[in-house]
Amino acid sequence: MSDHESLVNVPVQLLGTVGYLKTTRIMKSFARLMKDRKHEQKFAVLERKLKAQLKKNYWGKGTSLKLIEQQSREASLTYINNLPDGEREAALANLEKTGASYNRQTYYALMLYSEVIPEDERAAAVDSLLQALDRAPAGHFTTGIFGTKYVLEILSRYGHADRVLEIVNSTEFPGWGYMISKGATTQWETWKESDDIYSNCHPMFGSVSAWFYRWVAGIQPVSPGFSDILITPLTHPQLPSLDASYQTPRGPVRLRWEQKGERVIYDITIPRGSKAVFRLPSKKKNNLVVRKAGTTRDYAPLLTGSEANEFRLSPGQYSITAE
């Protein structure tokens, strides 16, 4: 299936290997949590092998682009060979004329997510991902069911959650807002209208729901069971306020904020048995006041200087004012 409904080809070998790597990492973490040292080591070895194979095949100098173009061509031919007779010949001619393209958005997002790119090359890879976005229709995502999850996460992880929010809110094609502008009340199976050929009520592109919690509300588990939580909310001109709640195994994490002139007021609830770090992603230092319900003292930041936008929170209710 590869990256179902991607607007540009994605080699199934690349996507499948990254999926295998992701599952391996989950199993390694699970074994560690269960204190199963034997299986933790087994999955750690497999993780290293998969990363080495990904780097060799898709990031090695002089080999990666040639291989991915070859695999994209094979994917294109498989698709074309299943077309009706009247369409196959024209599609083959177009492939020979234009060559086999591949989805650079998915490619760079997968490579960054897999952490196979050397650290000193990652900034350039992020820039290449942003350039791939700029070249896409309306500057939007061209990714499919799997690639969308990775591109949402990677852009946000590297400081571009605001760009993602603008794409999510846009009504231009392709995107979620485009579906809504065409009367959709559920997510489609494809970015484009399908005349009922595809499902009009489908979990396709549903990874944006998790993105809202992780990067707009900014509620992220740091350890299993939400015993440690990072809260790093996004503020943006398109968002005058936000109210989010997530039910963890230890109780609800609640975040509410509202812009009032030059001030932003955050109300946060941390459940019993959890502890959290509240971090503002703003590049500038804010004047912050953090107060916990039932106490009279203000909280000091974890760090000083330019990193003073970060506080450690124990269970309870907090009011945080930033200006």
Coordinates of N, CA and C in Angstrom, one line a residue, residues 10-18:
V10 N 5.9 7.3 -2.9 CA 6.8 7.0 -1.7 C 7.1 5.5 -1.8
P11 N 8.4 5.2 -2.0 CA 8.8 3.8 -2.0 C 8.3 3.0 -0.8
V12 N 7.7 1.9 -1.0 CA 7.2 1.1 0.1 C 8.3 0.6 0.9
Q13 N 9.5 0.3 0.3 CA 10.7 -0.2 1.1 C 11.1 0.8 2.2
L14 N 11.1 2.1 1.8 CA 11.5 3.2 2.7 C 10.5 3.3 3.9
L15 N 9.2 3.4 3.5 CA 8.2 3.6 4.5 C 8.1 2.3 5.4
G16 N 8.2 1.1 4.8 CA 8.1 -0.1 5.6 C 9.2 -0.2 6.6
T17 N 10.4 0.1 6.2 CA 11.6 0.0 7.1 C 11.5 1.0 8.3
V18 N 11.0 2.2 8.0 CA 10.8 3.2 9.1 C 9.7 2.7 10.0

